[in-house]
C-alpha cells in the first residue's frame, strides 16, 4: 500500500491530508471531496487508525520505543570500540610506566576483552530490525590483535630490563657472599656476619621480585608472545 509520510505528532501515524495533482484548477466540490476521501481510505487504510483502541496504540509505540532503545544501546557498544583507533600506545605506557603489576593487569584485561568478542553470531535482531555486524566485528578483532601484540612487545621490553637488573644484583651479591670470611680480625668477622644478615633480609625481597617476574614471563608465554633472540629466561636468576 501507498502510505503517506508520518506526521510530526507522536500518534499521528498517517497524514490526514494527501496532496493530489489535478489538471482542473477549480476547487474540488463536496462530491469530489467525498470521493477523494473514500479513495484515500481505500488506498491507504487511513481510517484504520480510528478503529484501534488508543491503549493498544500506546502499547505498540511503547514496544517500538523499547526496541529502538535496545538497538541504540547495542550500536553504541560497537561504536565505543572507536577508542582502539583513537588511543596511542604511548598514552598507555606513560600511565603505566614500568609497573609490572599494572602491565599484567592491562594484558589480562585486553585478553579478556578480546575473548568476549569471540562469537559465531554476526547479526542481532531487535523486533523487526536486524543488524549485521560481521564487518565491524572483523575489524575490531584485527585491531584488538594488533593492540595485544604491541602491548606484549612493550611489556616484554620492560620485563627484560627488570630480569636483567635483578640477575645482576643477585650475581653481585653472590660474588660478595663468596668473598666473605668469618676468620681473621674481629672487624672482618663482624663485617662478615653483618653482610650475611643483610643477605638473609634481601633474600625474601628478591624471592618476591623473582616470583613476580616469573609470573609475568608465564603470562607472556600463555599469550603466545614471541620473545626476542637475546631473551634471558627468568629461571636463570
CSV table of N, CA and C in Angstrom, one decimal, residues 1 10 22 24 53 59 72 101 106 111 133 146 155 162 167 189 199 209 235:
chain,number,residue,atom,x,y,z
A,1,UNK,N,0.8,-1.2,0.0
A,1,UNK,CA,0.0,0.0,0.0
A,1,UNK,C,0.9,1.2,0.0
A,10,UNK,N,3.3,12.4,17.7
A,10,UNK,CA,3.7,11.0,18.1
A,10,UNK,C,2.7,10.0,17.6
A,22,UNK,N,-4.0,17.7,-10.1
A,22,UNK,CA,-5.1,17.7,-10.9
A,22,UNK,C,-4.9,18.7,-12.0
A,24,UNK,N,-7.4,20.2,-13.3
A,24,UNK,CA,-8.5,21.1,-13.1
A,24,UNK,C,-8.2,22.1,-12.1
A,53,UNK,N,-8.0,0.8,19.5
A,53,UNK,CA,-8.1,1.4,20.8
A,53,UNK,C,-6.8,2.2,21.1
A,59,UNK,N,0.5,0.9,23.6
A,59,UNK,CA,1.3,-0.3,23.8
A,59,UNK,C,2.2,-0.6,22.7
A,72,UNK,N,19.7,1.1,20.0
A,72,UNK,CA,20.6,2.2,20.2
A,72,UNK,C,21.8,1.8,21.1
A,101,UNK,N,53.1,-4.9,37.7
A,101,UNK,CA,51.7,-5.4,38.2
A,101,UNK,C,50.6,-4.8,37.3
A,106,UNK,N,46.8,-5.0,32.6
A,106,UNK,CA,46.3,-4.5,31.3
A,106,UNK,C,46.3,-5.6,30.3
A,111,UNK,N,43.2,-9.3,27.0
A,111,UNK,CA,42.9,-10.7,26.5
A,111,UNK,C,41.4,-11.0,26.8
A,133,UNK,N,26.6,-7.2,11.9
A,133,UNK,CA,27.8,-6.6,12.4
A,133,UNK,C,29.0,-7.4,12.1
A,146,UNK,N,46.2,-6.6,17.0
A,146,UNK,CA,47.3,-5.7,16.8
A,146,UNK,C,47.7,-5.0,18.2
A,155,UNK,N,55.6,-4.6,27.0
A,155,UNK,CA,55.8,-5.2,28.3
A,155,UNK,C,57.0,-6.1,28.4
A,162,UNK,N,63.9,-5.6,33.8
A,162,UNK,CA,63.7,-6.0,35.2
A,162,UNK,C,64.5,-7.3,35.5
A,167,UNK,N,69.0,-10.0,38.0
A,167,UNK,CA,70.0,-11.0,37.8
A,167,UNK,C,71.4,-10.4,38.2
A,189,UNK,N,85.3,-10.3,61.0
A,189,UNK,CA,84.2,-11.2,61.4
A,189,UNK,C,82.9,-10.5,61.6
A,199,UNK,N,72.0,-10.2,53.7
A,199,UNK,CA,71.7,-11.1,52.6
A,199,UNK,C,70.4,-11.9,52.9
A,209,UNK,N,60.3,-10.6,44.3
A,209,UNK,CA,60.5,-10.0,43.0
A,209,UNK,C,60.7,-11.0,41.9
A,235,UNK,N,64.2,-18.0,34.9
A,235,UNK,CA,64.7,-19.1,35.7
A,235,UNK,C,66.2,-19.0,35.9
